[in-house]
Short mmCIF file of C-alpha atoms and ligand atoms in Angstrom, two decimals:
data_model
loop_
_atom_site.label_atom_id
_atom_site.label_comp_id
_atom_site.label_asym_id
_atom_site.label_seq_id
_atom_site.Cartn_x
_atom_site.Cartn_y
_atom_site.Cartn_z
CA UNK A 1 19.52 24.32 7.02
CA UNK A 2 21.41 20.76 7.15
CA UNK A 3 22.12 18.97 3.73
CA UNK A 4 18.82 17.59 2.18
CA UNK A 5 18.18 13.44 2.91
CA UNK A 6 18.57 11.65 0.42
CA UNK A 7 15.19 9.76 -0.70
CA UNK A 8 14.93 6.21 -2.19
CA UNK A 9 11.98 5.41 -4.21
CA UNK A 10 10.92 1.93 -4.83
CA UNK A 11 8.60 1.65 -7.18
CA UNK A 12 8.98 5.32 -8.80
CA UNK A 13 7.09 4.68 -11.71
CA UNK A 14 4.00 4.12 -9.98
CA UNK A 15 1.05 5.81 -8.85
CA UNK A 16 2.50 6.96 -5.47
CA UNK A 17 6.10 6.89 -6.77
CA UNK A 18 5.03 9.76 -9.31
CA UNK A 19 3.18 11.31 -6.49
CA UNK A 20 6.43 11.30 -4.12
CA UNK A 21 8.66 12.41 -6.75
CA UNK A 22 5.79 15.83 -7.31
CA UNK A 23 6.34 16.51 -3.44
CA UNK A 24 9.93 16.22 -3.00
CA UNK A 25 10.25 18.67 -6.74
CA UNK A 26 8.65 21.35 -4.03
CA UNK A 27 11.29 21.06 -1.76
CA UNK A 28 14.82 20.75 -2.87
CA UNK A 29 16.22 21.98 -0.04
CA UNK A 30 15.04 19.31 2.04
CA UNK A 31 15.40 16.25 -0.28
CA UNK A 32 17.48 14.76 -2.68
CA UNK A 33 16.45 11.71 -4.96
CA UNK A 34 19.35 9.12 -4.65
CA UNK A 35 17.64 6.19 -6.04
CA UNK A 36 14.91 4.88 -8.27
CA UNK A 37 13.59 1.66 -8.91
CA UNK A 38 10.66 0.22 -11.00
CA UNK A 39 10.10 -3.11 -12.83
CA UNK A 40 10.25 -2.75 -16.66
CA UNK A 41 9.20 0.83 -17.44
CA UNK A 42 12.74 2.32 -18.54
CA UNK A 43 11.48 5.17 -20.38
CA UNK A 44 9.61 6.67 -17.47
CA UNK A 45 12.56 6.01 -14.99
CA UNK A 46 15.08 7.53 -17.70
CA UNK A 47 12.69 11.00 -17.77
CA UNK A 48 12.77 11.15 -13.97
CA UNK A 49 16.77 10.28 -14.14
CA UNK A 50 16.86 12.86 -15.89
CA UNK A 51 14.77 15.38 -14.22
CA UNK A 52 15.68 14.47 -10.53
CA UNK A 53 19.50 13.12 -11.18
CA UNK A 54 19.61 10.34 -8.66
CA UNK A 55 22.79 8.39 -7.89
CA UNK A 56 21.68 5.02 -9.18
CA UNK A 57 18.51 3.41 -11.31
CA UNK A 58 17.27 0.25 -10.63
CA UNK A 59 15.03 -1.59 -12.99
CA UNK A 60 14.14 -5.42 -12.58
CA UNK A 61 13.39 -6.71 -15.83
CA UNK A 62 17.24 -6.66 -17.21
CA UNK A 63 16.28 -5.85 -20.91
CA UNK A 64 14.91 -2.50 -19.61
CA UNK A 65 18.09 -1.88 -17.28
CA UNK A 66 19.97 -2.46 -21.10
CA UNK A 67 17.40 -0.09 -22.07
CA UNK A 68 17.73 2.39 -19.84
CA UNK A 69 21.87 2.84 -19.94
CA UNK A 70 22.21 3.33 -23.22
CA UNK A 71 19.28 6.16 -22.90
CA UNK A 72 21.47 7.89 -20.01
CA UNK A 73 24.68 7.26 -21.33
CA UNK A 74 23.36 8.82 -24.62
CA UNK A 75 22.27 11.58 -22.48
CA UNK A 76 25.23 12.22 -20.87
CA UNK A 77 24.26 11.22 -17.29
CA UNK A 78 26.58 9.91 -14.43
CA UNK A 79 23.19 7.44 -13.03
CA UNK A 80 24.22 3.84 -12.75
CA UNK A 81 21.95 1.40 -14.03
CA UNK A 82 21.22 -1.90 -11.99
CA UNK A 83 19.41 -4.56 -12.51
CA UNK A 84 17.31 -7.07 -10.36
CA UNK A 85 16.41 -7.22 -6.57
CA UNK A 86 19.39 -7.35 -4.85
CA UNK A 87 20.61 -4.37 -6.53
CA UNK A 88 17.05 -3.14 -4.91
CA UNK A 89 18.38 -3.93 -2.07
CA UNK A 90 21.57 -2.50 -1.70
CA UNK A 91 20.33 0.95 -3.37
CA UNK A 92 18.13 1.31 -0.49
CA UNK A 93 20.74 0.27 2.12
CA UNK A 94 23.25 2.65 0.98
CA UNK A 95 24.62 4.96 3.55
CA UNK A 96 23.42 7.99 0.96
CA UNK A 97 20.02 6.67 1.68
CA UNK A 98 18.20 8.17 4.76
CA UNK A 99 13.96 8.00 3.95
CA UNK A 100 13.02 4.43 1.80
CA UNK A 101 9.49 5.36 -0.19
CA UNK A 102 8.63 1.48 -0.14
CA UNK A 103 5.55 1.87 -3.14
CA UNK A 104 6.37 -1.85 -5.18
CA UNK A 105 3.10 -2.99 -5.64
CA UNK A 106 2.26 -6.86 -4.17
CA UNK A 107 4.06 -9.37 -2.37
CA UNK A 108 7.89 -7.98 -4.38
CA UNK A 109 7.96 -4.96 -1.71
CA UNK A 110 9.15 -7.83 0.74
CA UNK A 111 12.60 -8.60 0.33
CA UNK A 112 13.56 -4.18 -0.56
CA UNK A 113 11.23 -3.33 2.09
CA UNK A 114 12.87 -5.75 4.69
CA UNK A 115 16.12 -4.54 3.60
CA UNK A 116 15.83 -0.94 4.27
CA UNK A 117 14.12 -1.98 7.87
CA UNK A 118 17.13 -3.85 8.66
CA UNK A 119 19.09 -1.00 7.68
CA UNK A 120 17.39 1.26 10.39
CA UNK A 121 16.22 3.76 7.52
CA UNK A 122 13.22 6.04 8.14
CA UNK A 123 10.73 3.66 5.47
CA UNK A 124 7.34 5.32 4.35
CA UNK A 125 5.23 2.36 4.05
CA UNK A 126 3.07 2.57 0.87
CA UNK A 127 3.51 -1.53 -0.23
CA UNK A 128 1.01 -3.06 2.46
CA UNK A 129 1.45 -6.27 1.04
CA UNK A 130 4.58 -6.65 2.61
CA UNK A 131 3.81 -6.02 6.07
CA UNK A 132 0.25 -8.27 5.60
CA UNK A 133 2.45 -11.22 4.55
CA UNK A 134 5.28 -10.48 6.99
CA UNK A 135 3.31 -9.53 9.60
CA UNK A 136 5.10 -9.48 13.29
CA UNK A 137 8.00 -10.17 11.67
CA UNK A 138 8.87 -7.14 10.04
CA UNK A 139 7.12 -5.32 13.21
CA UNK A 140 10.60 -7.10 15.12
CA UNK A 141 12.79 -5.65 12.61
CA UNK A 142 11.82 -2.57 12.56
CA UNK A 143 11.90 -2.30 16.49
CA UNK A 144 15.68 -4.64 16.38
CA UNK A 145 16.95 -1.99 14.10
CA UNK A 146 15.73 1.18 15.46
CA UNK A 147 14.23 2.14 12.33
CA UNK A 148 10.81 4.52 11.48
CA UNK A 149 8.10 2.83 9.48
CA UNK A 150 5.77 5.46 8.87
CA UNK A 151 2.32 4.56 7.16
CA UNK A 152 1.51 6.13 3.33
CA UNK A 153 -1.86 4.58 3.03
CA UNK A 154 -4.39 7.57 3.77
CA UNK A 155 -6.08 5.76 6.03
CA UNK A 156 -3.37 4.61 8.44
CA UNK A 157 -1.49 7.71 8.09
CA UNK A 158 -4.69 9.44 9.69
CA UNK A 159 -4.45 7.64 12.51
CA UNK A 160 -0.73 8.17 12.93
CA UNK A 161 -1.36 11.94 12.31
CA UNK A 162 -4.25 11.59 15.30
CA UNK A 163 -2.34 9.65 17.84
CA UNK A 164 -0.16 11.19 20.67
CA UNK A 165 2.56 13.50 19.93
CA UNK A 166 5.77 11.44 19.60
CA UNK A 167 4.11 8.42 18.68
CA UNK A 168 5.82 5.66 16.34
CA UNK A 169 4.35 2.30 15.19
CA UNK A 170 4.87 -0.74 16.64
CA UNK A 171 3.27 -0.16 19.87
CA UNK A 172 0.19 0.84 21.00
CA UNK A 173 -0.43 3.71 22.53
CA UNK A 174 -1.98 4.51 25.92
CA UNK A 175 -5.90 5.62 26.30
CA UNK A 176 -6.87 4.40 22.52
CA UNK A 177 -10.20 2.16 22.59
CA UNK A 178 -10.26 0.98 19.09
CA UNK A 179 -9.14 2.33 15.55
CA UNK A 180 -11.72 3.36 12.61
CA UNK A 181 -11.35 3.14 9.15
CA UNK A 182 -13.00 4.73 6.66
CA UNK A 183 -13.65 3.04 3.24
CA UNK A 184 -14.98 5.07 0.14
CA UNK A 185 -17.06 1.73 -0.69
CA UNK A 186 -15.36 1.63 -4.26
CA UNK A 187 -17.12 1.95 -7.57
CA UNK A 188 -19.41 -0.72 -6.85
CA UNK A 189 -20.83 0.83 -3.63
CA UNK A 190 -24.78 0.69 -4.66
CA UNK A 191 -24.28 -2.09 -7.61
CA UNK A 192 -26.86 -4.73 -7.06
CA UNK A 193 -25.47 -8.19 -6.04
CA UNK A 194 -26.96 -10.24 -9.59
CA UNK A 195 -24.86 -7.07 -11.43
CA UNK A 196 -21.52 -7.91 -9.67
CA UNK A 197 -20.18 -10.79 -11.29
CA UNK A 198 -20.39 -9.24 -14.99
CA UNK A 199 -18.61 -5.95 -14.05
CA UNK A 200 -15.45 -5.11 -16.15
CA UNK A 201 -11.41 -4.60 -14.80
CA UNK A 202 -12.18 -0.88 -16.48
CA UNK A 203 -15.43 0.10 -14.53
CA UNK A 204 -13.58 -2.06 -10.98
CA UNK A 205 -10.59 0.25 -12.14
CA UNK A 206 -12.51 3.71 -12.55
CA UNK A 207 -12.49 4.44 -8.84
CA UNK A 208 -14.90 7.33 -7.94
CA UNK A 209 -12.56 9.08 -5.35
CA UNK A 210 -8.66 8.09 -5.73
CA UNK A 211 -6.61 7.50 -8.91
CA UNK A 212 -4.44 4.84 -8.17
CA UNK A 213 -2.37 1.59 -9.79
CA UNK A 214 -4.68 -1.45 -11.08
CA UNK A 215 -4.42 -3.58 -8.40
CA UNK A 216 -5.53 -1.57 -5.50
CA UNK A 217 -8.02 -0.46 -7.50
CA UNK A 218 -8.99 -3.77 -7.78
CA UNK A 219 -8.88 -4.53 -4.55
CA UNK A 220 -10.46 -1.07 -3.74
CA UNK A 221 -13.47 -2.34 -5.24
CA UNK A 222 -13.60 -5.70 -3.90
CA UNK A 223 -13.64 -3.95 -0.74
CA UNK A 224 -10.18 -6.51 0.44
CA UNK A 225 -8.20 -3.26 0.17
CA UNK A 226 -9.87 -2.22 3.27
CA UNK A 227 -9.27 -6.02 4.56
CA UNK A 228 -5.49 -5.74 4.25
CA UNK A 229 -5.85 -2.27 5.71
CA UNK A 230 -7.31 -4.11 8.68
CA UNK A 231 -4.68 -6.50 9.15
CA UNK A 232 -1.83 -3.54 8.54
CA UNK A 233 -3.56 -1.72 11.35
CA UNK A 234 -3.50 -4.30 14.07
CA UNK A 235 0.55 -4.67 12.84
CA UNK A 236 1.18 -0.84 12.89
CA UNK A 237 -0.60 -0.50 16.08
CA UNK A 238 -0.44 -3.20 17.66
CA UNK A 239 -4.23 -3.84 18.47
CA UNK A 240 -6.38 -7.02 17.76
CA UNK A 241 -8.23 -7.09 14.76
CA UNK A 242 -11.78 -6.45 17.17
CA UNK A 243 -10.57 -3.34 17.71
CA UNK A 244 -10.24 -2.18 14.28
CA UNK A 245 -13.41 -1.17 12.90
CA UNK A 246 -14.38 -0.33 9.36
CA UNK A 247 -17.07 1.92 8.17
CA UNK A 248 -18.35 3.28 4.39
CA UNK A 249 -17.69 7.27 4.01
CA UNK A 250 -18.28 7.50 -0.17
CA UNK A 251 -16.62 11.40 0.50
CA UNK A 252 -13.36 9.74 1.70
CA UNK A 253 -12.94 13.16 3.39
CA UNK A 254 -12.36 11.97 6.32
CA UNK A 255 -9.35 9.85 6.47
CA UNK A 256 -9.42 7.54 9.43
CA UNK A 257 -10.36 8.09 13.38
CA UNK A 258 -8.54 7.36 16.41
CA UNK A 259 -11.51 6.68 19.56
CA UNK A 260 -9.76 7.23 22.68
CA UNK A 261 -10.94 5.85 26.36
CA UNK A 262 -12.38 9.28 27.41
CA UNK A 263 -15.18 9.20 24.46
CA UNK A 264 -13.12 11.77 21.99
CA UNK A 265 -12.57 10.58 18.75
CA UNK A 266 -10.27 12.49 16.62
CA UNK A 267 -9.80 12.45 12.57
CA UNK A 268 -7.81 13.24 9.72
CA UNK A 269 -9.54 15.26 7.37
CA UNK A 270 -8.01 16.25 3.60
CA UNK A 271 -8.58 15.84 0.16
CA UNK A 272 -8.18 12.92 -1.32
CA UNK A 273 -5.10 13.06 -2.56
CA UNK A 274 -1.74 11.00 -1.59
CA UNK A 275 0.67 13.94 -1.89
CA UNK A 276 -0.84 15.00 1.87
CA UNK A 277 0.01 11.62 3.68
CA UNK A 278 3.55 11.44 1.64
CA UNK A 279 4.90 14.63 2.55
CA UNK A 280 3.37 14.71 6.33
CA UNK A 281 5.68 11.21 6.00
CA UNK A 282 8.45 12.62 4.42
CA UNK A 283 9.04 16.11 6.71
CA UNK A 284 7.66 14.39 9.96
CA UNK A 285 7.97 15.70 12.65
CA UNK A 286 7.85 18.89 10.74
CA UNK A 287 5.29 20.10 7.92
CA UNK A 288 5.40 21.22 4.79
CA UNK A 289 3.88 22.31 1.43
CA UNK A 290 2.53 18.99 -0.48
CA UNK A 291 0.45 20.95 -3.20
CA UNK A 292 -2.80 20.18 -1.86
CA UNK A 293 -5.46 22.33 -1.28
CA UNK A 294 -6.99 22.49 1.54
CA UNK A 295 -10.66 20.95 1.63
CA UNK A 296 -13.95 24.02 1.13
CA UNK A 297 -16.04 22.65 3.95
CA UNK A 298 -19.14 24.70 2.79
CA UNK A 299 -18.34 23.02 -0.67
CA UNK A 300 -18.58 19.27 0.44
CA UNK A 301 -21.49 19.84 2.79
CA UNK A 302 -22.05 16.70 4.15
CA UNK A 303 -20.31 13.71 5.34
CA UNK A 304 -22.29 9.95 5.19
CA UNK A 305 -21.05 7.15 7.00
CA UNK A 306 -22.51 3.40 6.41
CA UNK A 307 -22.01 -0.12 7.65
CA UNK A 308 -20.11 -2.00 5.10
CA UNK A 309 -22.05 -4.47 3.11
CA UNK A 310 -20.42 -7.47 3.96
CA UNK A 311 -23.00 -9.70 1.67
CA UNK A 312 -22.20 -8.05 -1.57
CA UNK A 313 -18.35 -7.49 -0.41
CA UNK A 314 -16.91 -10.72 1.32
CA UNK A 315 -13.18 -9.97 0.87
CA UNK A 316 -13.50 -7.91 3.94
CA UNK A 317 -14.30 -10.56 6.53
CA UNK A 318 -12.08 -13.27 4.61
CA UNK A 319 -9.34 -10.73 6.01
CA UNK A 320 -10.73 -10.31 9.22
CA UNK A 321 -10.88 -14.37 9.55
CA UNK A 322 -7.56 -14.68 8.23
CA UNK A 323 -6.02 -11.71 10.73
CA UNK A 324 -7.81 -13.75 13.04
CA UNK A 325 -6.10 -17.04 12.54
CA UNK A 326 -2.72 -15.25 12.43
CA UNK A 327 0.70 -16.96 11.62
CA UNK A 328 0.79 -17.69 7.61
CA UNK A 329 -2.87 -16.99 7.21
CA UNK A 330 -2.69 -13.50 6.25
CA UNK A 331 0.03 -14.35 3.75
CA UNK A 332 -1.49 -16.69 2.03
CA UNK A 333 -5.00 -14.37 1.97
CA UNK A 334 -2.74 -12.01 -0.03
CA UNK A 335 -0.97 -14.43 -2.34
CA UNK A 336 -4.59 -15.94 -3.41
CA UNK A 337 -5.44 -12.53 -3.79
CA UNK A 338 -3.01 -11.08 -6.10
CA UNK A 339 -3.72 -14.28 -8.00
CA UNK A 340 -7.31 -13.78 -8.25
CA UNK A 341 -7.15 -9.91 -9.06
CA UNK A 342 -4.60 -10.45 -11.92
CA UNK A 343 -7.00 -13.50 -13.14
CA UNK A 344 -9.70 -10.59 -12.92
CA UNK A 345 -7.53 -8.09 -15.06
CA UNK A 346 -6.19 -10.86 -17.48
CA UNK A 347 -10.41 -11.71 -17.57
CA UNK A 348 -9.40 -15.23 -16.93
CA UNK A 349 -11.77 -14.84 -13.41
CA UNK A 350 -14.72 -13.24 -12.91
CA UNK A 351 -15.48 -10.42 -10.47
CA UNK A 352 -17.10 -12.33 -7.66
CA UNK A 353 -14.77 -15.19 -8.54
CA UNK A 354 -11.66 -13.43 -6.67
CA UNK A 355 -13.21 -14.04 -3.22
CA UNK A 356 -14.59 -17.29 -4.28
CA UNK A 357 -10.78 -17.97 -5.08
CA UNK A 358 -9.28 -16.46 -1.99
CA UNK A 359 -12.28 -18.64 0.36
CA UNK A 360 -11.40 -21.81 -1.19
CA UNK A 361 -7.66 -20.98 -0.69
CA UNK A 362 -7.68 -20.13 2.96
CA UNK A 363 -9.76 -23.47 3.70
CA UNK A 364 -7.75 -25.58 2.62
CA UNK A 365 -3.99 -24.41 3.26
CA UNK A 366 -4.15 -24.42 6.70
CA UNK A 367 -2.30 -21.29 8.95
CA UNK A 368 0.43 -22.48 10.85
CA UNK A 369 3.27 -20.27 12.87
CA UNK A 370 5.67 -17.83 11.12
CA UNK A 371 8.85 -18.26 12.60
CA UNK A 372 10.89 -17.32 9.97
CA UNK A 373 10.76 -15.27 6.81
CA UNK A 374 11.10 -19.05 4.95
CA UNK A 375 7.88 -19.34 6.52
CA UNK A 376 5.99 -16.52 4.79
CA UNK A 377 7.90 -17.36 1.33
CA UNK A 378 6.48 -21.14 1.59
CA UNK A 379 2.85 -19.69 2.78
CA UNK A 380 3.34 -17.35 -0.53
CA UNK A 381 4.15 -20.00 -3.13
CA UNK A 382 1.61 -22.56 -2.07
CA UNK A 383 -1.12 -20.08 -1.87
CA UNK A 384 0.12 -19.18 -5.60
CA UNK A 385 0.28 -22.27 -6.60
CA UNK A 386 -3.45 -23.39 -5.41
CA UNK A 387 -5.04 -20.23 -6.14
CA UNK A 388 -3.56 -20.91 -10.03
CA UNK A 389 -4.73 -24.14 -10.14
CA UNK A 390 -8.78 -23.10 -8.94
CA UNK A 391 -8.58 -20.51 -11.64
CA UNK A 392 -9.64 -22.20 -15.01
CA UNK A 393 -8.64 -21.19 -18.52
CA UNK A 394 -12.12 -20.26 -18.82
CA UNK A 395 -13.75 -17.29 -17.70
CA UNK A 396 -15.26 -17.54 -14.70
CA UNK A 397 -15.33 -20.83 -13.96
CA UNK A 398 -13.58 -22.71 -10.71
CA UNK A 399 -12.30 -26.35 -10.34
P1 LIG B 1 1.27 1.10 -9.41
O1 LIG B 1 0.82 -0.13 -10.10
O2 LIG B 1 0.82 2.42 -9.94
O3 LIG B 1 2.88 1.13 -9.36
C1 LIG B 1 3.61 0.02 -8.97
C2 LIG B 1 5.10 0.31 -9.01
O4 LIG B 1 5.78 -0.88 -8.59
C3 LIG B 1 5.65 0.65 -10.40
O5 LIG B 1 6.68 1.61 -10.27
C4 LIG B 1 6.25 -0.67 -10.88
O6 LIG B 1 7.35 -0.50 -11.78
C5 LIG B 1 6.75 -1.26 -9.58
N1 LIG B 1 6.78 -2.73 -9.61
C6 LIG B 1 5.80 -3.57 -10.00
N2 LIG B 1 6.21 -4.84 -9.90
C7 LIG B 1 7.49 -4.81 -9.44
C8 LIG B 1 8.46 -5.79 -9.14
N3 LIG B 1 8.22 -7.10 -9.31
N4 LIG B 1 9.67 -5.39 -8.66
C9 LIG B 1 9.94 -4.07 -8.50
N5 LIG B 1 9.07 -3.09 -8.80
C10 LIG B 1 7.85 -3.46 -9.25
O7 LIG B 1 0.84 0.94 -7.88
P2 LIG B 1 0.46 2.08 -6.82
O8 LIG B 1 -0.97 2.41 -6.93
O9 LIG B 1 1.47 3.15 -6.85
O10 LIG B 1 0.61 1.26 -5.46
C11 LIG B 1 1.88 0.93 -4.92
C12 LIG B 1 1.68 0.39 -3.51
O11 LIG B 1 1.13 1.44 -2.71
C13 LIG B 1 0.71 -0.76 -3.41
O12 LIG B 1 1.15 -1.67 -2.42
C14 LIG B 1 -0.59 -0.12 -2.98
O13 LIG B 1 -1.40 -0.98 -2.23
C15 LIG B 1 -0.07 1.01 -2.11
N6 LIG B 1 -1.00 2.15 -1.99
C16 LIG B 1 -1.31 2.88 -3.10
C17 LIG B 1 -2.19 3.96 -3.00
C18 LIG B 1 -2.50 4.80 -4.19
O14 LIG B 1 -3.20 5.81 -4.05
N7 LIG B 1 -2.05 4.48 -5.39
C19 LIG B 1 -2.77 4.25 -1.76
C20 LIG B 1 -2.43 3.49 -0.64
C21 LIG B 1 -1.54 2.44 -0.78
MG1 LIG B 2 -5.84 3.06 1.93
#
């Protein structure tokens, strides 16, 4: 067997970064951690230092770096310590580097992400933020560089796993009629609409089928998770946004479905559990152990699938409008977003107030063309900076 690849993780800390690091402790053979990153959380990046011995540590807060190498110095460990985004950057460029688990949360992904694009790596795309603000942009890089971008999200990693043998993104691929994903319907699936706007960040955070970070939680049960998903499957694919359907399966057994001209439609079934999309990702085109189970069919019985309710749930066709619109529209849809949701956490905003937010952000910045990535950055900050200004010291309450 050849030397193992070496694996940067971005965002290692994380929900999927902890998930990523499980897999690749099942196969040392095959991988090697060479980098970490994470923001400020030094203590959990100096027990996976010292567990999976990568070449460097990045951490972006710079008293945590401090932190950090004076805990791995005292431990006697060769791992440099880095601090900030371009050190990011030029962990996951490295020539040591061959995979790039891109799993920041929010619109920081960009710049690391991009990076390890342009560097032609094979990058496992967890951080859909960055592609929904970059949009075609990062599609051209990937395709100028020759690298892989291979979806993480469970529901876009379905469809990967159920299109045609050889298949990359950034095209689309012959005979497919339209793309359909499924959405658990989040923890607020049957709440009445008068009970929305008084539910808590811990019962929008208590998700019934996935454990995951805050903010897709969040956005899990706002049901705009499934509207970025939209606009990262029309980039990934490259098919219009009509063509991307959505519909509510609360078992979230069934990952995703690919229709295809003929009338078949095929699906990715598993638990729910992101160890199976991360190591398909990691070992494709091969397969190996992830330390799932496989699903008991007889056990889950049934499957349901419903229309979304787009009433209760108006995040989703906010997305759809602004994939719609194109150019710095779905950019800004995501910087008004990540406003909103950490107004929601910080209980600065109410619940139904982060679409309100997002709504009143999208009609009045207007989408023009992304040309450059100066474009998207602009898009970004003014969407920030309007979104901020709605949001009122008070709870709840817009200007
Ligand atoms: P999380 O909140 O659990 O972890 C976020 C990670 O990003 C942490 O390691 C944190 O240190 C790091 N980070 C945060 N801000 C940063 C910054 N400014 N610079 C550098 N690093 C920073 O989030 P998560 O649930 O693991 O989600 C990560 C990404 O994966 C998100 O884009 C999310 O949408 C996507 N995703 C997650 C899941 C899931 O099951 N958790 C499923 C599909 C997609
Ligand atoms: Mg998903």
């Amino acid at each position: 067997m050849s030397a193992p690849r070496g694996i940067a993780i971005l965002g290692s800390t994380g929900s999927i970064g902890r998930s990523t690091l499980e897999v690749i402790a099942l196969h040392p053979q095959r991988f090697r951690v060479a980098a970490l990153g994470a923001n400020s959380s030094w203590q959990a990046v100096v027990e996976q230092a010292q567990r999976f011995r990568p070449e460097v540590v990045v951490l972006i807060e710079p008293a945590a770096a401090a932190q950090a190498r004076g805990a791995l110095a005292a431990l006697g460990l060769p791992t440099r310590v880095e601090c900030g985004v371009e050190a990011l950057q030029g962990a996951v460029t490295d020539p040591s580097v061959q995979v790039v688990m891109a799993a920041i949360v929010g619109a920081a992904g960009l710049l690391p992400t991009l990076a390890a694009v342009r560097a032609g790596k094979r990058v496992l795309l967890a951080n859909k933020e960055s592609l929904v603000m970059s949009g075609h942009l990062l599609m051209e890089e990937v395709r100028r560089a020759g690298a892989q971008l291979i979806p993480i999200d469970s529901e876009h990693n379905a469809i990967f796993q159920c299109m045609p043998a050889g298949y990359l993104p950034g095209a689309a691929a012959a005979g497919v009629d339209k793309l359909i994903l499924t959405a658990s319907g989040g923890p607020f699936r049957t709440t009445a609409a008068e009970l929305l706007e008084s539910v808590t960040p811990a019962q929008a955070c208590a998700h019934p089928k996935w454990k995951m970070g805050r903010k897709i939680s969040v956005d899990s049960a706002t049901l705009m998770n499934k509207g970025l998903e939209v606009i990262e499957a029309t980039l990934l694919f490259a098919l219009p946004e009509s063509r991307v359907e959505v519909v509510v399966h609360p078992q979230s057994v069934v990952h995703s479905l690919v229709a295809y001209a003929d009338g078949s439609l095929l699906a990715q079934l598993g638990a729910p559990d992101m160890r199976t999309p991360i190591a398909q990702a990691l070992a494709w085109p091969e397969r190996v152990v992830s330390g799932v189970q496989s699903l008991d069919l007889g056990q889950i019985a049934r499957l349901d699938f419903e229309e979304p309710d787009h009433a209760r749930f108006p995040s989703l066709g906010l997305a759809r409008t602004a994939a719609r619109a194109g150019g710095t529209a779905p950019a800004v849809l995501n910087a008004a977003n990540e406003v909103a949701v950490q107004a929601f956490l910080d209980r600065r905003l109410n619940f139904t107030g982060i679409a309100a937010v997002i709504e009143r952000v999208l009609e009045r910045l207007d989408a023009t063309p992304v040309k450059t990535l100066d474009d998207v950055l602009a898009a970004d900050a003014a969407a920030r900076r309007l979104a901020s200004a709605l949001i009122q010291p008070a709870r709840g309450a817009l200007a």
